[in-house]
């Protein structure tokens, strides 16, 4: 993160005066619990060191100016219209979401940079939204608790940007703490900080960015969500979390919906088991649950692609205790729980396998659970 360009200096160059502050909000990796959030289920993400960094200052009238240092682009607007596209919609959407909820938020200048890879399934958009939200809460003295902030950021993504995502990413970016994963019950909104210290056990979390880009604004994510909603209608329930007898539910569903439901219901169970396994520091069990989660995403939810499947297989063959795709799917990143001594060789093995398969070069890094959104000193 220290490699990021200086947003404060660039703000001064843009606005003619220094920013009122600098805020930061991270991307996330989901350890387990995929496509469960919008089904009222459980997730277990942690924040990564890669983050969006934002310098901001108020203006005396309702004008918003957004500058991206990474894209070398500046956009200024005097109105906020849901459905507007472009990189700045993630910031403008948050202003809109706050105002729409009745909070008194006026104009502002923003200068943004981020080292969360875009389209890698690491929530680059939530990082921008949550940095913007944290900045505006401080600048306009809004007393909004962290979960409500996450929901307002999610509303920006859903209603302004137009991506029908769940709450996980914004909750992770806002509520995660260093050295912990965040257990979130997406229905009751119960949260628990779950210690996640894999290094004490001689392990690492190795992340492989397959460089197969994915997007949530496109159709597949919405299609998965729609099939869950269809299944709920058939079963006469509001949310798939209400399924108590899986076999009975499956017997009542068409084949496609049955597979989607089996993924969601078993994935929820795997999250609860992973929380238990972490409490016992039973990382072998956590690993098995991760690998089972991947198989379920591949076979039942059908959201993996050949690059991520090859990365997972190769990592398992190279000594990982478990490996799975993380995020919305159709590309992006894979994470593996792996003995520290094997991590480098495993990353090399994935690189070789990708070359042999004719895929583009992946990028690997080690992830450590980091802090959520905050103001920098
Ligand atoms: C994306 C969405 C999340 C969640 C995941 C899948 O990251 O933004 O809300 O649904 O996909 O678990």
Coordinates of C-alpha atoms and ligand atoms in Angstrom, one line a residue:
X1 CA 0.0 0.0 0.0
X2 CA 2.9 2.4 0.7
X3 CA 3.6 2.2 -3.1
X4 CA 0.4 4.0 -3.9
X5 CA 0.7 7.5 -5.3
X6 CA 0.2 10.4 -2.8
X7 CA -3.5 11.2 -2.9
X8 CA -3.1 14.2 -0.6
X9 CA -0.6 16.0 -2.8
X10 CA -2.7 15.3 -5.9
X11 CA -5.8 16.6 -4.1
X12 CA -4.0 19.9 -3.4
X13 CA -3.1 20.1 -7.0
X14 CA -6.7 19.5 -8.0
X15 CA -8.6 21.6 -5.4
X16 CA -6.1 24.3 -4.7
X17 CA -6.1 23.4 -1.0
X18 CA -5.1 20.3 1.1
X19 CA -7.7 17.6 1.7
X20 CA -9.6 17.5 5.0
X21 CA -8.4 13.9 5.4
X22 CA -7.3 10.7 3.8
X23 CA -9.3 7.4 4.1
X24 CA -8.6 3.9 3.2
X25 CA -10.8 0.8 2.7
X26 CA -9.5 -2.7 1.8
X27 CA -10.5 -5.4 -0.7
X28 CA -11.4 -8.8 0.6
X29 CA -10.9 -12.5 0.2
X30 CA -13.7 -14.8 1.1
X31 CA -12.3 -17.8 3.0
X32 CA -15.6 -19.7 2.5
X33 CA -19.3 -19.1 2.0
X34 CA -19.9 -18.2 -1.7
X35 CA -23.2 -17.0 -3.1
X36 CA -24.7 -17.5 0.3
X37 CA -25.1 -13.8 1.2
X38 CA -28.1 -12.9 -0.9
X39 CA -29.7 -16.2 0.2
X40 CA -29.6 -15.0 3.8
X41 CA -26.8 -17.3 4.7
X42 CA -23.3 -17.2 6.2
X43 CA -20.0 -15.9 4.9
X44 CA -16.4 -15.8 6.3
X45 CA -14.3 -13.2 4.5
X46 CA -11.2 -11.3 5.6
X47 CA -9.8 -8.0 4.5
X48 CA -6.5 -7.9 2.4
X49 CA -3.8 -5.3 2.6
X50 CA -4.6 -4.1 -0.9
X51 CA -6.9 -1.1 -0.5
X52 CA -8.6 2.0 -2.0
X53 CA -7.1 5.2 -0.7
X54 CA -9.0 8.4 -0.9
X55 CA -8.3 12.1 -0.2
X56 CA -11.4 14.2 0.2
X57 CA -12.7 17.6 1.2
X58 CA -16.1 19.3 1.3
X59 CA -17.3 21.9 -1.2
X60 CA -19.7 24.7 -0.4
X61 CA -22.3 23.7 -3.0
X62 CA -23.6 20.4 -4.4
X63 CA -20.9 19.6 -6.9
X64 CA -18.9 16.4 -6.9
X65 CA -15.5 16.1 -8.5
X66 CA -13.9 12.7 -8.8
X67 CA -10.3 12.2 -9.8
X68 CA -8.7 8.7 -10.4
X69 CA -4.9 8.8 -10.3
X70 CA -4.8 5.2 -11.7
X71 CA -7.0 6.1 -14.7
X72 CA -5.8 9.7 -15.0
X73 CA -9.4 10.7 -15.3
X74 CA -11.4 13.5 -13.7
X75 CA -15.2 13.7 -13.7
X76 CA -17.3 16.5 -12.3
X77 CA -21.1 16.4 -11.8
X78 CA -23.8 18.4 -10.3
X79 CA -26.5 15.8 -10.2
X80 CA -26.6 12.1 -9.1
X81 CA -28.4 9.7 -11.4
X82 CA -28.7 6.0 -10.6
X83 CA -27.7 3.8 -13.6
X84 CA -24.8 6.1 -14.5
X85 CA -21.8 4.0 -15.5
X86 CA -18.1 4.6 -15.3
X87 CA -15.5 4.3 -12.6
X88 CA -16.8 7.3 -10.7
X89 CA -20.2 5.7 -10.2
X90 CA -18.8 3.8 -7.2
X91 CA -18.2 7.1 -5.5
X92 CA -21.1 9.0 -6.8
X93 CA -23.4 6.1 -5.9
X94 CA -22.3 6.4 -2.2
X95 CA -23.1 10.1 -2.1
X96 CA -26.5 9.3 -3.7
X97 CA -27.1 6.4 -1.2
X98 CA -26.4 8.6 1.8
X99 CA -28.6 11.4 0.6
X100 CA -31.4 9.0 -0.4
X101 CA -31.4 7.6 3.1
X102 CA -31.9 11.1 4.4
X103 CA -28.4 12.0 5.5
X104 CA -27.2 15.5 5.0
X105 CA -24.3 15.3 2.6
X106 CA -23.2 18.2 0.3
X107 CA -20.6 18.6 -2.3
X108 CA -17.0 17.2 -2.2
X109 CA -13.8 16.6 -4.1
X110 CA -12.2 13.2 -4.1
X111 CA -8.9 11.9 -5.3
X112 CA -8.7 8.1 -5.5
X113 CA -6.0 5.5 -6.0
X114 CA -6.3 1.7 -5.4
X115 CA -4.1 -1.3 -5.5
X116 CA -7.0 -3.8 -5.3
X117 CA -6.8 -5.6 -8.7
X118 CA -9.9 -4.9 -10.8
X119 CA -12.0 -7.8 -11.9
X120 CA -10.0 -10.3 -9.8
X121 CA -12.9 -11.1 -7.4
X122 CA -11.2 -9.2 -4.6
X123 CA -13.9 -6.5 -4.3
X124 CA -12.2 -3.5 -5.8
X125 CA -15.6 -1.8 -6.1
X126 CA -16.5 -2.3 -2.5
X127 CA -13.2 -0.9 -1.4
X128 CA -13.9 2.3 -3.3
X129 CA -17.5 2.5 -2.0
X130 CA -16.4 1.9 1.6
X131 CA -13.6 4.4 1.5
X132 CA -16.0 7.0 0.1
X133 CA -18.6 6.2 2.7
X134 CA -16.1 6.4 5.6
X135 CA -14.8 9.7 4.2
X136 CA -18.3 11.2 3.9
X137 CA -19.3 10.1 7.4
X138 CA -16.3 11.9 8.8
X139 CA -16.6 15.0 6.7
X140 CA -20.3 15.5 7.2
X141 CA -20.3 14.2 10.9
X142 CA -22.8 11.4 10.2
X143 CA -23.3 9.0 13.1
X144 CA -23.9 5.7 11.2
X145 CA -22.9 2.4 12.7
X146 CA -20.6 0.1 10.7
X147 CA -23.2 -2.4 9.6
X148 CA -25.5 0.4 8.4
X149 CA -22.6 1.9 6.5
X150 CA -22.0 -1.4 4.8
X151 CA -25.6 -1.6 3.8
X152 CA -25.6 1.9 2.4
X153 CA -22.5 1.0 0.4
X154 CA -24.3 -2.1 -0.9
X155 CA -27.2 0.0 -1.9
X156 CA -24.9 2.2 -3.9
X157 CA -23.7 -0.9 -5.8
X158 CA -27.2 -2.4 -6.2
X159 CA -29.3 0.7 -7.0
X160 CA -26.8 3.2 -8.5
X161 CA -24.2 1.0 -10.2
X162 CA -26.8 -1.6 -11.0
X163 CA -25.0 -4.8 -9.8
X164 CA -27.4 -7.1 -7.8
X165 CA -24.7 -8.2 -5.3
X166 CA -25.2 -9.2 -1.6
X167 CA -23.8 -7.6 1.5
X168 CA -20.6 -9.6 2.0
X169 CA -18.1 -7.3 0.2
X170 CA -19.1 -4.0 1.8
X171 CA -19.4 -5.7 5.2
X172 CA -15.9 -7.1 4.9
X173 CA -14.4 -3.9 3.8
X174 CA -16.1 -2.0 6.6
X175 CA -16.0 -4.4 9.5
X176 CA -13.0 -6.7 9.2
X177 CA -10.2 -6.4 11.7
X178 CA -6.5 -7.5 11.4
X179 CA -5.7 -11.1 12.1
X180 CA -9.4 -12.1 11.9
X181 CA -11.9 -13.4 9.5
X182 CA -15.4 -11.9 9.8
X183 CA -18.3 -14.3 10.4
X184 CA -21.4 -12.7 9.1
X185 CA -25.0 -14.0 9.3
X186 CA -26.4 -12.1 6.3
X187 CA -30.0 -12.5 7.6
X188 CA -29.7 -11.6 11.3
X189 CA -26.6 -9.4 10.6
X190 CA -24.9 -11.0 13.6
X191 CA -21.1 -10.6 13.2
X192 CA -18.2 -12.3 15.0
X193 CA -14.5 -11.7 14.6
X194 CA -12.9 -15.2 14.2
X195 CA -9.2 -15.3 14.8
X196 CA -7.4 -16.4 11.6
X197 CA -3.7 -16.9 12.4
X198 CA -2.5 -19.4 9.9
X199 CA 1.1 -18.4 10.3
X200 CA 1.2 -19.7 13.9
X201 CA 0.5 -23.1 12.4
X202 CA 3.3 -22.8 9.8
X203 CA 0.8 -22.1 7.0
X204 CA 0.2 -19.4 4.5
X205 CA -2.8 -18.2 2.5
X206 CA -1.6 -18.3 -1.0
X207 CA -3.7 -16.3 -3.6
X208 CA -3.5 -16.9 -7.3
X209 CA -5.0 -14.3 -9.5
X210 CA -5.8 -16.3 -12.7
X211 CA -6.1 -13.0 -14.6
X212 CA -9.4 -14.3 -16.0
X213 CA -11.5 -11.2 -15.5
X214 CA -15.0 -11.4 -14.2
X215 CA -17.8 -8.9 -13.8
X216 CA -21.0 -8.7 -11.7
X217 CA -22.9 -6.3 -13.9
X218 CA -23.2 -9.0 -16.5
X219 CA -25.8 -11.8 -16.6
X220 CA -24.4 -14.9 -14.9
X221 CA -24.4 -13.5 -11.3
X222 CA -28.0 -12.3 -11.8
X223 CA -29.0 -15.6 -13.3
X224 CA -27.7 -17.5 -10.3
X225 CA -29.6 -15.2 -8.0
X226 CA -32.7 -15.6 -10.1
X227 CA -32.6 -19.4 -9.9
X228 CA -32.3 -19.2 -6.1
X229 CA -35.4 -16.9 -6.0
X230 CA -37.3 -19.3 -8.3
X231 CA -36.4 -22.2 -6.0
X232 CA -37.7 -20.2 -3.0
X233 CA -41.0 -19.6 -4.8
X234 CA -41.4 -23.3 -5.5
X235 CA -40.6 -24.2 -1.9
X236 CA -42.8 -21.4 -0.5
X237 CA -40.0 -19.8 1.5
X238 CA -38.4 -16.3 1.5
X239 CA -34.8 -17.3 1.7
X240 CA -32.8 -20.5 1.1
X241 CA -31.5 -20.4 4.6
X242 CA -34.9 -21.6 5.7
X243 CA -34.3 -25.0 4.1
X244 CA -34.0 -27.5 6.9
X245 CA -34.6 -30.8 5.1
X246 CA -32.3 -30.6 2.1
X247 CA -33.4 -34.0 0.5
X248 CA -37.0 -33.1 0.8
X249 CA -36.4 -29.7 -0.8
X250 CA -34.4 -31.2 -3.6
X251 CA -37.1 -33.7 -4.4
X252 CA -39.5 -30.8 -5.0
X253 CA -37.3 -28.9 -7.4
X254 CA -36.4 -29.1 -11.1
X255 CA -32.9 -30.4 -11.8
X256 CA -31.2 -27.1 -12.3
X257 CA -32.7 -25.4 -9.3
X258 CA -32.0 -28.5 -7.2
X259 CA -28.3 -28.2 -7.9
X260 CA -28.2 -24.5 -7.2
X261 CA -30.0 -25.1 -3.9
X262 CA -27.7 -27.9 -2.9
X263 CA -24.7 -25.6 -3.3
X264 CA -26.2 -22.9 -1.2
X265 CA -27.4 -25.1 1.6
X266 CA -24.3 -27.2 1.8
X267 CA -22.1 -24.1 1.6
X268 CA -23.9 -22.5 4.6
X269 CA -23.1 -25.7 6.5
X270 CA -19.5 -25.6 5.4
X271 CA -19.1 -22.0 6.8
X272 CA -20.4 -23.1 10.2
X273 CA -18.1 -26.0 10.2
X274 CA -15.2 -23.8 9.2
X275 CA -15.8 -21.5 12.1
X276 CA -15.8 -24.5 14.4
X277 CA -12.6 -25.9 12.8
X278 CA -10.9 -22.5 13.2
X279 CA -11.8 -22.4 16.9
X280 CA -10.0 -25.8 17.2
X281 CA -7.1 -24.5 14.9
X282 CA -7.9 -27.6 12.8
X283 CA -6.6 -26.3 9.5
X284 CA -6.6 -29.7 7.9
X285 CA -10.4 -29.6 8.3
X286 CA -10.7 -26.0 7.1
X287 CA -8.7 -27.1 4.0
X288 CA -11.1 -30.0 3.3
X289 CA -14.1 -27.7 3.6
X290 CA -12.5 -25.2 1.2
X291 CA -11.9 -27.9 -1.4
X292 CA -15.5 -29.2 -1.0
X293 CA -16.7 -25.7 -1.5
X294 CA -14.8 -25.4 -4.7
X295 CA -16.3 -28.7 -6.0
X296 CA -19.8 -27.5 -5.1
X297 CA -19.2 -24.2 -7.0
X298 CA -17.8 -26.1 -10.0
X299 CA -20.4 -28.9 -10.2
X300 CA -23.6 -27.6 -8.7
X301 CA -23.4 -23.8 -9.0
X302 CA -21.4 -23.9 -12.2
X303 CA -19.5 -20.7 -11.7
X304 CA -15.9 -21.8 -12.1
X305 CA -13.9 -21.7 -15.4
X306 CA -11.0 -23.8 -16.7
X307 CA -8.3 -21.5 -15.3
X308 CA -9.6 -21.5 -11.8
X309 CA -10.2 -25.3 -11.8
X310 CA -6.6 -25.8 -13.1
X311 CA -5.2 -23.5 -10.4
X312 CA -7.1 -25.4 -7.6
X313 CA -6.1 -28.8 -8.9
X314 CA -2.4 -27.7 -9.2
X315 CA -2.4 -26.2 -5.7
X316 CA -3.8 -29.3 -4.2
X317 CA -1.2 -31.4 -6.0
X318 CA 1.5 -29.1 -4.7
X319 CA 0.7 -29.7 -1.0
X320 CA -2.2 -27.3 -0.2
X321 CA -4.5 -28.4 2.6
X322 CA -7.4 -27.0 0.6
X323 CA -8.0 -24.6 -2.3
X324 CA -11.0 -22.8 -3.8
X325 CA -12.1 -20.0 -6.0
X326 CA -13.1 -16.9 -4.1
X327 CA -15.7 -14.2 -5.0
X328 CA -18.5 -14.1 -7.5
X329 CA -16.9 -16.5 -10.0
X330 CA -16.3 -17.0 -13.7
X331 CA -12.6 -16.2 -13.1
X332 CA -10.7 -14.1 -10.6
X333 CA -8.7 -15.5 -7.7
X334 CA -8.1 -18.8 -6.1
X335 CA -6.9 -19.1 -2.5
X336 CA -5.1 -22.0 -0.9
X337 CA -4.2 -22.9 2.6
X338 CA -0.7 -24.3 2.3
X339 CA 2.4 -25.1 4.4
X340 CA 4.6 -22.0 4.3
X341 CA 7.5 -24.1 3.0
X342 CA 5.5 -25.2 0.0
X343 CA 4.0 -21.9 -1.0
X344 CA 6.7 -20.7 -3.5
X345 CA 6.9 -24.0 -5.3
X346 CA 3.1 -24.2 -5.5
X347 CA 3.0 -20.8 -7.1
X348 CA 5.6 -21.9 -9.6
X349 CA 3.7 -25.1 -10.3
X350 CA 0.5 -23.1 -11.2
X351 CA 2.6 -20.9 -13.5
X352 CA 3.9 -23.9 -15.3
X353 CA 0.5 -25.6 -15.5
X354 CA -0.9 -22.4 -17.0
X355 CA 1.8 -22.2 -19.6
X356 CA 1.4 -25.9 -20.5
X357 CA -2.4 -25.3 -20.9
X358 CA -1.9 -22.2 -23.1
X359 CA -3.4 -19.9 -20.4
X360 CA -2.0 -16.4 -19.7
X361 CA 0.4 -16.0 -16.8
X362 CA -1.2 -15.9 -13.3
X363 CA 0.0 -13.7 -10.5
X364 CA 0.5 -15.1 -6.9
X365 CA 0.8 -13.4 -3.5
X366 CA 0.5 -14.2 0.1
X367 CA -2.5 -12.7 1.9
X368 CA -2.7 -11.7 5.6
X369 CA -6.0 -10.7 7.3
X370 CA -5.9 -6.9 7.5
X371 CA -7.9 -4.0 9.0
X372 CA -11.1 -2.6 7.6
X373 CA -12.0 0.9 6.5
X374 CA -10.5 3.8 8.5
X375 CA -9.2 7.3 8.4
X376 CA -5.4 7.5 8.0
X377 CA -3.6 9.6 10.6
Ligands
LIG1 C1 -19.7 -11.0 -5.2 C2 -20.8 -10.3 -4.5 C3 -21.0 -10.8 -3.1 C4 -21.2 -12.3 -3.1 C5 -20.1 -13.0 -3.9 C6 -20.4 -14.4 -4.0 O1 -18.5 -10.8 -4.6 O2 -20.5 -8.9 -4.5 O3 -22.2 -10.1 -2.6 O4 -22.5 -12.6 -3.5 O5 -20.0 -12.4 -5.2 O6 -20.2 -15.0 -2.8

